[in-house]
Tab-separated table of C-alpha atoms in Angstrom:
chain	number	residue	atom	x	y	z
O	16	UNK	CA	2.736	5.266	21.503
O	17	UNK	CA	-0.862	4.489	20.542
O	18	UNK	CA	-2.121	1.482	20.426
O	19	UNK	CA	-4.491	1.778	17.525
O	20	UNK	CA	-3.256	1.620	13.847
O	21	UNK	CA	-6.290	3.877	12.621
O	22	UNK	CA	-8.416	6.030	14.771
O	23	UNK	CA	-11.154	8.893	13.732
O	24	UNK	CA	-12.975	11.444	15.678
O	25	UNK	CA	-15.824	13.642	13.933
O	26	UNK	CA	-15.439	12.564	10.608
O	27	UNK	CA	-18.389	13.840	8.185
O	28	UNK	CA	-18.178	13.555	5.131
O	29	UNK	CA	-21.689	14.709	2.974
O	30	UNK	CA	-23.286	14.185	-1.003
O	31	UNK	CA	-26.435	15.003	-2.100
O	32	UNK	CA	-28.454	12.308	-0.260
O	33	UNK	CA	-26.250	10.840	1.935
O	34	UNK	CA	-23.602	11.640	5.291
O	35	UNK	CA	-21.388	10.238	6.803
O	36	UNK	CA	-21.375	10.298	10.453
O	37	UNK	CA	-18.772	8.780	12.593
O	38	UNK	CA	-17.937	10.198	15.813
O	39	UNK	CA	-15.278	7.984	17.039
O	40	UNK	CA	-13.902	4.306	14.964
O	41	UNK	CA	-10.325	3.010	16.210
O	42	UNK	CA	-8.696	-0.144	14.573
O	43	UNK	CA	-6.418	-1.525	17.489
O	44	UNK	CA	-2.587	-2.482	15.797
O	45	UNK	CA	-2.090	-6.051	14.845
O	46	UNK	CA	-5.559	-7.272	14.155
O	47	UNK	CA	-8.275	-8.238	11.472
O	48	UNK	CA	-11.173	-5.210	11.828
O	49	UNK	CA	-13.883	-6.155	9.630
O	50	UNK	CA	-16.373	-4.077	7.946
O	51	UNK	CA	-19.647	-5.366	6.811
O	52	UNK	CA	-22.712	-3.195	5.498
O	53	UNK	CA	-25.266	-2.976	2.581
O	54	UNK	CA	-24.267	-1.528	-0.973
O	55	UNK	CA	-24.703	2.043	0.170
O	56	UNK	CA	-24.399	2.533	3.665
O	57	UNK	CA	-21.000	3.640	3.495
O	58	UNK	CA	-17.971	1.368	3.992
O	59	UNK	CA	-16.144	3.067	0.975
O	60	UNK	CA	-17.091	6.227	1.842
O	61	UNK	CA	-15.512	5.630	5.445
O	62	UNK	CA	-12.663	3.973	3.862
O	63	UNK	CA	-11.665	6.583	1.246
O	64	UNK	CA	-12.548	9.401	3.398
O	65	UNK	CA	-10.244	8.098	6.001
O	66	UNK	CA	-7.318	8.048	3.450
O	67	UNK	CA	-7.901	11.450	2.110
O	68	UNK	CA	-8.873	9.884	-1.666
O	69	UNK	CA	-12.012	11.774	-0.867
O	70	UNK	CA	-13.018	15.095	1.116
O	71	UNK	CA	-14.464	15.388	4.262
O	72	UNK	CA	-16.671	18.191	5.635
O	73	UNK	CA	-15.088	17.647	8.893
O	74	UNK	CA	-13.161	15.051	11.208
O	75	UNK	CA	-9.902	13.998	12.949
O	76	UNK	CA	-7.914	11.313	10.927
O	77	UNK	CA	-4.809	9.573	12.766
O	78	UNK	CA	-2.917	6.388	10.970
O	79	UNK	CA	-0.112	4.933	13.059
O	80	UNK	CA	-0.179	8.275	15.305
O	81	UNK	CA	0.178	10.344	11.899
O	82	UNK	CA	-1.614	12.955	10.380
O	83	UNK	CA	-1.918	13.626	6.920
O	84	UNK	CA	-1.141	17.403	7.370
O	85	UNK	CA	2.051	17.279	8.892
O	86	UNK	CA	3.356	13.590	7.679
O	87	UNK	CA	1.345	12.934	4.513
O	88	UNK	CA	4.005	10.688	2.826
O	89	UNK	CA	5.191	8.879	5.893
O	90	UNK	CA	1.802	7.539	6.025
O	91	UNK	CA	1.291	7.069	2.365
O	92	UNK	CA	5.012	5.041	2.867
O	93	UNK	CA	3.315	2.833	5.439
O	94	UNK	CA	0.046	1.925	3.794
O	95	UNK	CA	-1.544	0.083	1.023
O	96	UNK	CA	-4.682	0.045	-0.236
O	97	UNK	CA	-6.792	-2.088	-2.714
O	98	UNK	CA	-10.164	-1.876	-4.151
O	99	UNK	CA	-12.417	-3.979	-6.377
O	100	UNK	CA	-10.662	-2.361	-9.450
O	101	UNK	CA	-7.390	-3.455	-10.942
O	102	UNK	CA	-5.308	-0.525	-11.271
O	103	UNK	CA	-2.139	-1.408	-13.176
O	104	UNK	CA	-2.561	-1.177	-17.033
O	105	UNK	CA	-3.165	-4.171	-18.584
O	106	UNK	CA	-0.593	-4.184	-20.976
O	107	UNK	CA	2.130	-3.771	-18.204
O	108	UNK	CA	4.014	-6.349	-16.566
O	109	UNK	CA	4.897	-6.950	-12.767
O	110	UNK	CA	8.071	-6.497	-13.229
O	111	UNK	CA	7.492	-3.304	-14.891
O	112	UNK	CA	5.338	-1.826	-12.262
O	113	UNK	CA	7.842	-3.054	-9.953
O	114	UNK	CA	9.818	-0.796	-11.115
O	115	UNK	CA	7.898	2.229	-12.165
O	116	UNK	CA	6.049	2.305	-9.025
O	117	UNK	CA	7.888	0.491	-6.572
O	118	UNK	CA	10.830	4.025	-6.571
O	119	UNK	CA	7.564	5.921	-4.942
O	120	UNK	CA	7.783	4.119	-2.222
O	121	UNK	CA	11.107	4.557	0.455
O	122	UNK	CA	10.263	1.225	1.624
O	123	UNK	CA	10.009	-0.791	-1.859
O	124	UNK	CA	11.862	-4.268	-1.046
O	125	UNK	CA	12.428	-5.668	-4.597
O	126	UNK	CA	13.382	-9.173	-2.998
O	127	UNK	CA	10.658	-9.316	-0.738
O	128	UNK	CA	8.439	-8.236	-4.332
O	129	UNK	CA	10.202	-10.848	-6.396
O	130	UNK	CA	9.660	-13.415	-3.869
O	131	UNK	CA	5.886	-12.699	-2.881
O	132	UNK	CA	5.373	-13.382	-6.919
O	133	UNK	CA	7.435	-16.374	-6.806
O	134	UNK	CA	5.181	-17.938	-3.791
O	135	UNK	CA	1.712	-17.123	-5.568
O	136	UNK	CA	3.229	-18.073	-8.824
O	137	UNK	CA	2.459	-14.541	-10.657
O	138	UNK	CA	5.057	-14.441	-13.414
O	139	UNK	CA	6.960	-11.291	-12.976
O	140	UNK	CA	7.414	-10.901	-17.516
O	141	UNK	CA	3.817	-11.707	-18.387
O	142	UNK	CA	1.075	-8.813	-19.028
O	143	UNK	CA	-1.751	-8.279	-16.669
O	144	UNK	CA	-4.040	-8.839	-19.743
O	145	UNK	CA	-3.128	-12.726	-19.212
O	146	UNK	CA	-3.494	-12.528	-15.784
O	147	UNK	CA	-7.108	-14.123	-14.272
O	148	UNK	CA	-9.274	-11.946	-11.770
O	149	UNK	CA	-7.892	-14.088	-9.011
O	150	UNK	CA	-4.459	-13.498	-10.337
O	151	UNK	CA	-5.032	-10.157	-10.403
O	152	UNK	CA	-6.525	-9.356	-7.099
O	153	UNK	CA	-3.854	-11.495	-5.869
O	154	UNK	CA	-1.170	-9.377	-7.437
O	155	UNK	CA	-2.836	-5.423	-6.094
O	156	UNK	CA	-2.198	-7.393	-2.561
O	157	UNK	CA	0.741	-8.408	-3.005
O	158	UNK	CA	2.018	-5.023	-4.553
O	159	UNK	CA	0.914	-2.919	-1.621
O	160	UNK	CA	2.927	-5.780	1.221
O	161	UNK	CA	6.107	-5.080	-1.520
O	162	UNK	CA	6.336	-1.747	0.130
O	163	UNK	CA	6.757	-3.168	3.967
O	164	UNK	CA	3.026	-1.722	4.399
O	165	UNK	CA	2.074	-2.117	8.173
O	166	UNK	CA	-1.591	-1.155	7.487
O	167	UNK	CA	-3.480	-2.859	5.050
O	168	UNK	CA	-6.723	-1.383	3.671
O	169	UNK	CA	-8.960	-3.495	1.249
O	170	UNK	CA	-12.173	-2.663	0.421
O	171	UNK	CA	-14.186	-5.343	-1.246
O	172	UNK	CA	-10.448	-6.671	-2.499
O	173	UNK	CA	-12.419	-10.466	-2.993
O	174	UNK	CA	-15.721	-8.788	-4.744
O	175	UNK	CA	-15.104	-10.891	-8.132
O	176	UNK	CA	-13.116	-13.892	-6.736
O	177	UNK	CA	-14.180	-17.470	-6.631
O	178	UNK	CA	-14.506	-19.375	-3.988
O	179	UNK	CA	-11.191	-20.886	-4.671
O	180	UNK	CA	-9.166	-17.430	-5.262
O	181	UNK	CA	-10.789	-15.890	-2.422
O	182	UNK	CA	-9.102	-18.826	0.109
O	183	UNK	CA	-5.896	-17.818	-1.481
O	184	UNK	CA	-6.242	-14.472	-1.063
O	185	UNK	CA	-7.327	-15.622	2.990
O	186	UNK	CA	-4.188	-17.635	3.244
O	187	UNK	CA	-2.011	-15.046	2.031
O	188	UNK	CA	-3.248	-12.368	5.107
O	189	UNK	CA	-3.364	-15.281	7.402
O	190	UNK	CA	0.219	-15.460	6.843
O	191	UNK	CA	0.561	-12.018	6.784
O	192	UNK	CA	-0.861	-11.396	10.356
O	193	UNK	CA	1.708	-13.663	12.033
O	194	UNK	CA	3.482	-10.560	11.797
O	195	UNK	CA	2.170	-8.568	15.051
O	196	UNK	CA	2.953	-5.189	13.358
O	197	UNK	CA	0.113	-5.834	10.392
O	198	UNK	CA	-3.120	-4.568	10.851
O	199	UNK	CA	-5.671	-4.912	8.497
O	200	UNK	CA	-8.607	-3.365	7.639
O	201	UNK	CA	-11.016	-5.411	5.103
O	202	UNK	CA	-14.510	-4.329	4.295
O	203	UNK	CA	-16.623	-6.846	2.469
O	204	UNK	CA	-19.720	-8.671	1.744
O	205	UNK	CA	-18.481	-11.936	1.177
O	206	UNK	CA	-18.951	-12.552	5.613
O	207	UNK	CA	-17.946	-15.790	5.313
O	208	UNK	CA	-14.779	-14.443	5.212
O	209	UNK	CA	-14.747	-12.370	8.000
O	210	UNK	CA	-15.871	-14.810	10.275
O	211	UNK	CA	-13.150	-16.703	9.999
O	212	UNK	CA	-10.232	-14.069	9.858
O	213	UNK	CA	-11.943	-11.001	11.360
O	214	UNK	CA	-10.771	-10.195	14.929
O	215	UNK	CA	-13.397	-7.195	15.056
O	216	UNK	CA	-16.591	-6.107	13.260
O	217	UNK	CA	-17.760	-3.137	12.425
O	218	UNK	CA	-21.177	-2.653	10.741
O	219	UNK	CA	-21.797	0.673	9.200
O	220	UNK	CA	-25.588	1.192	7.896
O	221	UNK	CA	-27.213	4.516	6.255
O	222	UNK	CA	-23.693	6.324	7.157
O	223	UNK	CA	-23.597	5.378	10.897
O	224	UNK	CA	-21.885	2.727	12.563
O	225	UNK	CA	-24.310	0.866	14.111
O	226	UNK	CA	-21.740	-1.638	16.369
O	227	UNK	CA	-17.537	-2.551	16.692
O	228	UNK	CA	-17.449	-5.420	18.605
O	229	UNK	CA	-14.484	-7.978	18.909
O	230	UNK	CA	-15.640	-11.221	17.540
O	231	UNK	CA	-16.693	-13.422	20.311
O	232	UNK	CA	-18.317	-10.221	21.933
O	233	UNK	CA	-19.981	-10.331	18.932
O	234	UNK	CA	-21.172	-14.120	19.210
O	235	UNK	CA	-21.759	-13.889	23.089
O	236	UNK	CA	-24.012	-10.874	22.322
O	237	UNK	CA	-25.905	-11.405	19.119
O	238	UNK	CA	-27.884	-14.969	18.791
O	239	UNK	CA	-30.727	-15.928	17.000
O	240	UNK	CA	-33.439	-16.381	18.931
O	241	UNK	CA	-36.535	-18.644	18.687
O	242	UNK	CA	-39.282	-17.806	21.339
O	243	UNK	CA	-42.530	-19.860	21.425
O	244	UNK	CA	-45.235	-17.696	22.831
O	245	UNK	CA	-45.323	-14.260	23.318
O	246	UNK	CA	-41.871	-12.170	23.532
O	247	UNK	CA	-40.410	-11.548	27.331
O	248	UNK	CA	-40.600	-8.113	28.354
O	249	UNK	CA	-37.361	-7.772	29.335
O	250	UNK	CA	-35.946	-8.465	25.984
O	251	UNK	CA	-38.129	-6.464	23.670
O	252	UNK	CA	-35.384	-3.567	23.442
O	253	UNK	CA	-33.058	-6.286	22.117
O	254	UNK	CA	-34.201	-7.945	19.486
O	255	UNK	CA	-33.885	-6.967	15.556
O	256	UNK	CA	-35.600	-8.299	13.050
O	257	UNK	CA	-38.440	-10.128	14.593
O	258	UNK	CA	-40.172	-12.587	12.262
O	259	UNK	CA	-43.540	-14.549	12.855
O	260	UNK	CA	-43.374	-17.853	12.850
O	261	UNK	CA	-46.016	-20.755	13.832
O	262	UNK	CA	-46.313	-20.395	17.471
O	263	UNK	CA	-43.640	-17.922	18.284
O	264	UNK	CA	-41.071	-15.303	16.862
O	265	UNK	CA	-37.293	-15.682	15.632
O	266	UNK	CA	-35.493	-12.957	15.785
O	267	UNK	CA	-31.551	-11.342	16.539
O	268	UNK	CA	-31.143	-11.110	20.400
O	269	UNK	CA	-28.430	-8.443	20.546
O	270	UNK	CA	-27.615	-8.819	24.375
O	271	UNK	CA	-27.851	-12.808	24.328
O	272	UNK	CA	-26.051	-13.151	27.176
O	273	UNK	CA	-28.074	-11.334	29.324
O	274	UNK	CA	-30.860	-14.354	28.649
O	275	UNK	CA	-29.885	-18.215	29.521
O	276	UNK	CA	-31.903	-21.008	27.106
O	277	UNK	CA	-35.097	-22.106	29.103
O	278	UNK	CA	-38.416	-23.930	27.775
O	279	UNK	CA	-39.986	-20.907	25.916
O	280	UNK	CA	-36.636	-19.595	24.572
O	281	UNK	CA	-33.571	-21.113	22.481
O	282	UNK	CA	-30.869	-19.697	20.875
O	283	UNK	CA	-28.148	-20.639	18.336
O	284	UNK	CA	-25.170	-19.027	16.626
O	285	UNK	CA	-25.546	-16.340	14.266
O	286	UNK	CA	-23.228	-15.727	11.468
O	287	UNK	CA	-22.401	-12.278	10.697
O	288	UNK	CA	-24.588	-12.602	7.665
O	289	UNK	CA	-27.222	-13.559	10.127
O	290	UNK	CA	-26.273	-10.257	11.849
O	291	UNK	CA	-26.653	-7.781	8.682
O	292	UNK	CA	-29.892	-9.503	7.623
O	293	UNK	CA	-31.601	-9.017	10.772
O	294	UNK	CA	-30.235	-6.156	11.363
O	295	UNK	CA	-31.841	-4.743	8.347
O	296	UNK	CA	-35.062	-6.174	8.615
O	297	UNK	CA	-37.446	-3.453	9.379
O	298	UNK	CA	-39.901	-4.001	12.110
O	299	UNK	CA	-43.804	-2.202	12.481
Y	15	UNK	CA	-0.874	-31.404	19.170
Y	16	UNK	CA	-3.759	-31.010	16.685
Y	17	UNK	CA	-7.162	-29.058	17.793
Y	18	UNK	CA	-10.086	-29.503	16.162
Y	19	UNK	CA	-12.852	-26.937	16.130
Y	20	UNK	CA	-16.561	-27.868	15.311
Y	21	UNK	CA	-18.517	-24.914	13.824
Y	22	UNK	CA	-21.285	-26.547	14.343
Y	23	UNK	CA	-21.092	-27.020	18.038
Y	24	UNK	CA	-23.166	-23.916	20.113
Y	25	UNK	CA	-19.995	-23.549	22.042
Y	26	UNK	CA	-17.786	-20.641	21.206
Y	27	UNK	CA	-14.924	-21.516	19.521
Y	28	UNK	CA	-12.576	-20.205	22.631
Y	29	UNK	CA	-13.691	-22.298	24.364
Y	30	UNK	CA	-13.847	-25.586	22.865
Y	31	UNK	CA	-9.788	-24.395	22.417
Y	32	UNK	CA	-9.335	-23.839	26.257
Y	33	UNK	CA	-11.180	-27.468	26.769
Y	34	UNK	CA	-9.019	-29.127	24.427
Y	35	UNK	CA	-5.898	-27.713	25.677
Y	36	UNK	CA	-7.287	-28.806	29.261
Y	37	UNK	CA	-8.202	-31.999	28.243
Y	38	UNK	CA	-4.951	-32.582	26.235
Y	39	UNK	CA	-3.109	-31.452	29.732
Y	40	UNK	CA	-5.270	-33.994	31.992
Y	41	UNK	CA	-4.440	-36.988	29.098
Y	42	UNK	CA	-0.737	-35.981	29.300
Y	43	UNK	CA	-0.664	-35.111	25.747
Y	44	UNK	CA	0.431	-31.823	26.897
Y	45	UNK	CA	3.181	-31.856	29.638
Y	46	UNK	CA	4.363	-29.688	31.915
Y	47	UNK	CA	7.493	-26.923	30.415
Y	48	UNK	CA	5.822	-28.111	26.751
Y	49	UNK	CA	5.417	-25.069	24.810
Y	50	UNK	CA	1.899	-24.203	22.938
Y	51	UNK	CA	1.898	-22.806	19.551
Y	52	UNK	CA	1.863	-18.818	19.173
Y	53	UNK	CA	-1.323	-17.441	18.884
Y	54	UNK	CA	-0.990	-16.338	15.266
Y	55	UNK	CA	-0.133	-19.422	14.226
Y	56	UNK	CA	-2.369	-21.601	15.800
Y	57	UNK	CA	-4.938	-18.683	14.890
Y	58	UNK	CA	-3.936	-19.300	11.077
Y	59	UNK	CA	-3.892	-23.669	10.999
Y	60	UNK	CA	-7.118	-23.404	12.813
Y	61	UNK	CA	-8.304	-20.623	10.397
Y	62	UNK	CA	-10.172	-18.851	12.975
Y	63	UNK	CA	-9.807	-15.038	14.212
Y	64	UNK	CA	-6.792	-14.182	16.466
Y	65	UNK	CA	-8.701	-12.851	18.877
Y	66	UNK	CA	-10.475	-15.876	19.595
Y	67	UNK	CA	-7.059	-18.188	20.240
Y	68	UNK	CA	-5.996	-14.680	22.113
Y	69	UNK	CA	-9.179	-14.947	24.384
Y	70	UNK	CA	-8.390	-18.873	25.176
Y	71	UNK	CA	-4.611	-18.547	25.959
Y	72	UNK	CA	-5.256	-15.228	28.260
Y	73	UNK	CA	-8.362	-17.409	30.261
Y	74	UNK	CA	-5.936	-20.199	30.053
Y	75	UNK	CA	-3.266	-17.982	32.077
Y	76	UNK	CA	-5.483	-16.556	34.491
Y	77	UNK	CA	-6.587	-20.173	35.336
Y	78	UNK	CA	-2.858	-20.805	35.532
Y	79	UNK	CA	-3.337	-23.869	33.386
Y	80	UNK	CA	0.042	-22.085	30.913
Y	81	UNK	CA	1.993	-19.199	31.383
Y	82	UNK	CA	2.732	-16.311	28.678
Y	83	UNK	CA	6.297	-15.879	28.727
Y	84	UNK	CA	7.040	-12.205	26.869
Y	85	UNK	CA	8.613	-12.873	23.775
Y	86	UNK	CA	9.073	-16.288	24.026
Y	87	UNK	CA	5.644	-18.071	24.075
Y	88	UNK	CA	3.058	-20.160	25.693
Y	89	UNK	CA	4.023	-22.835	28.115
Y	90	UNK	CA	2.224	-25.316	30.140
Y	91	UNK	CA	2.202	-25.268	34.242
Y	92	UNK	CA	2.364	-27.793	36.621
Y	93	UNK	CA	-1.247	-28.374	37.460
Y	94	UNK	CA	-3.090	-30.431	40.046
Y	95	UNK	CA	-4.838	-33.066	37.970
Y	96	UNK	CA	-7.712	-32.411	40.739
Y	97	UNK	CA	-8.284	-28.969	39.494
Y	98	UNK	CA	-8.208	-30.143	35.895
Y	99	UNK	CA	-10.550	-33.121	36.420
Y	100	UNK	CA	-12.785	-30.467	38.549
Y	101	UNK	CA	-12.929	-28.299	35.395
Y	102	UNK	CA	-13.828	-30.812	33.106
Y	103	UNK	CA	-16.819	-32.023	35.414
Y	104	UNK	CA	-18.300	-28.510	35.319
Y	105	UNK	CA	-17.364	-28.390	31.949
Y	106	UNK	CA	-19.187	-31.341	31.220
Y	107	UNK	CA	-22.054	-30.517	33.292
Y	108	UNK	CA	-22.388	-27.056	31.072
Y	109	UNK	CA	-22.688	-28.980	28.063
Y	110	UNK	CA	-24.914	-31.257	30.081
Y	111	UNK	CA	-27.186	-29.061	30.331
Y	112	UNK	CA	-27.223	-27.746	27.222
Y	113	UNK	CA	-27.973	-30.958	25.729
Y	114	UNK	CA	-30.577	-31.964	28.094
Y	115	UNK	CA	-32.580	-28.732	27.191
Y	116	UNK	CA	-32.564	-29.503	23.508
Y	117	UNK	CA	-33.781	-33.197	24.319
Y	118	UNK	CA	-36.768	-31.518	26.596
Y	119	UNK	CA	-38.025	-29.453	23.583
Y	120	UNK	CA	-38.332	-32.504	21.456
Y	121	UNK	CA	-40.136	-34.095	23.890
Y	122	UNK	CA	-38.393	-36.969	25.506
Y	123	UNK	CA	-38.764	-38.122	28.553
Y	124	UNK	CA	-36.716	-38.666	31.780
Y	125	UNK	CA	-36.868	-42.198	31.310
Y	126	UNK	CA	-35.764	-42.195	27.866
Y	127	UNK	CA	-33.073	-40.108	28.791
Y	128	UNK	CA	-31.940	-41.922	31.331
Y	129	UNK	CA	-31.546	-44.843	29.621
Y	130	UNK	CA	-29.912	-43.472	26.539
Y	131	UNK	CA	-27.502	-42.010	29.015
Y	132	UNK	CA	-27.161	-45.743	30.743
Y	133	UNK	CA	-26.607	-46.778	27.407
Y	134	UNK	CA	-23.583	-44.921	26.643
Y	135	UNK	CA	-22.327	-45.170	30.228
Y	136	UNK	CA	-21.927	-49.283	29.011
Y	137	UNK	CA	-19.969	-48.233	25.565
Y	138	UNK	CA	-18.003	-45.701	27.530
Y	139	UNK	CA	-17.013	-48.241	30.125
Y	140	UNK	CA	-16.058	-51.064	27.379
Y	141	UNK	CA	-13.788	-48.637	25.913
Y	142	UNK	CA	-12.205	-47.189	28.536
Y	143	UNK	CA	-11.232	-50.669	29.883
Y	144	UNK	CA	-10.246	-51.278	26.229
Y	145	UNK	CA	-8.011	-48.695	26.577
């Protein structure tokens, strides 16, 4: 019995201009795995490739122990997935889709469906076309838990929210993770997000992963630092992103805890938007 | 038994948890046999990562401040208020430190520490008598 929800050896997956490398990427069962990275460096491409919406030149895909060759539905039965685009037409109801959709599915729980639209107050009789952005991001969640889903892929599922939708839709897998079973996988840019929820984050840049880390590795590790003076030896392989500044450099240590605060050298918290922008800073 | 978690402070959040649920065990607020939230759901009130209340319970056990009972939860131990109150110090002393290096790069003194710290020693006092 593994204890990873998603895992992926070798995966390739190549355009015109742009692969997809990932040797190995597991998502451990029950938790938050976030995944951050520029427009471009590949989070959908790892996302769809890993649930066969795309091809792949190569690579070993395993979700929940499955594989797609020998138990394509049972997997497809145990999943949902959303993306930045509303799917359901917009002159269609929930209720409708409920029903026209929901008899895919083995697992389609029509109470547990009537009552997830009850508790966000979606009304199950009114069109989609009436239904906000929140309301309808909202709703693509809440369709793919109506299926008893024990792994939950969203990529960019709060791209168009406001502030006040995307809490919502934060509450709603907050409660959903008290269930250990869950696992979710949410790639975003919106990091303020993840670094409240996320329990592990993965940043993927130009098609590689660059780092999975679980989220206070992540803090230990990476801190911004603000040297005055000239930059220790000893930590000139660690830092990213190193900017000038009057008397000194700032910069992203990436193995903080290898260094201790002393006269010449401080460090404070970085978000994991801190991370990315360093991280992409490119350095002479 | 509310926690509070600044994001402001420079200490990870796990451990201003495992502090707090020390602290709340030396003041009594938390008694022996009383049982601590489950992770996910302090993880969700506290809106913070799983992981991270995850992290604080399993220190937590292997100081044998609570115990993880399998399937049924997190409960405090019997602990030596010693071992607590020896905890906090070094706690303290951590933090000590890290404030004391922030007050040396903006340039005050010994002396002005000192008495600042003199200072708050006398409010400290007047309210713990007040208590």
């Amino acid at each position: 019995m593994t204890e990873y929800a998603i895992e992926l050896k070798n995966l390739i997956v190549e355009y015109p201009g742009f692969r997809l490398y990932v040797p190995d990427f597991a998502i451990p069962k029950g938790f938050v795995m976030g995944l951050v990275g520029k427009n471009g460096a590949g989070k959908s491409t790892l996302i769809r490739s890993m649930l066969e919406i795309i091809p792949r030149s190569k690579g070993d895909i395993k979700i929940l122990d499955m594989d797609f060759l020998h138990h394509d539905l049972e997997i497809k039965n145990k999943i949902g997935y959303v993306n930045d685009t509303f799917v359901f037409p917009m002159e269609s109801t929930p209720e409708q889709m409920g029903y026209q959709i929901g008899q895919f599915y083995d697992l389609f729980d029509e109470s547990l469906y009537r009552e997830l639209l009850r508790k966000y107050n979606l009304k199950s009789h009114e069109k989609f076309k009436h239904f906000s952005k929140g309301m309808c991001a909202k709703f693509s969640i809440l369709f793919a838990l109506a299926h008893h889903a024990d792994v939950l892929i969203l990529d960019e599922p709060t791209a168009n929210l406001d502030p006040v939708s995307r809490r919502e839709v934060l509450d709603l897998l907050y409660e959903l993770m008290q269930d250990e079973g869950k696992t979710i996988l949410f790639s975003t840019h919106i990091t303020s997000d993840l670094d409240q929820i996320a329990d592990y984050v993965t940043l993927i840049d130009k098609g590689k992963i660059q780092f999975t880390l679980s989220k206070d590795e992540l803090q230990e590790r990476h801190q911004i630092v603000t040297i005055q003076g000239k930059i220790p030896e000893e930590m000139k392989n660690c830092l990213k992103g190193i900017k000038t500044i009057p008397d000194g450099f700032t910069a992203l240590c990436t193995e903080a805890q290898q260094f201790s605060n002393t006269d010449s050298i401080s460090f404070r918290k970085a978000s994991i938007e801190d991370i990315m922008v360093y991280w992409d800073i490119q350095n002479v | 038994m509310k926690f509070h978690l600044d994001a402001a402070s420079e200490v990870p959040n796990y451990l201003q948890l495992e502090h707090q649920i020390k602290t709340a065990c030396l003041h009594g607020k938390l008694k022996p046999g009383d049982q601590l939230p489950s992770i996910r759901a302090l993880a969700k009130e506290l809106s913070i990562a799983i992981i991270t209340v995850k992290r604080a319970y399993d220190d937590l056990e292997k100081e044998k401040v609570i115990e993880l009972r399998q399937g049924k939860g997190a409960f405090v131990r019997e602990v030596k208020k010693t071992k607590l109150k020896h905890e906090a110090a070094n706690q303290m002393e951590q933090e000590l430190t890290v404030l004391l290096s922030h007050a040396q790069a903006l340039g005050i003194s010994k002396q002005e520490i000192k008495s600042i710290l003199l200072k708050k020693l006398a409010e400290f006092k007047e309210e713990q008598d007040n208590d």
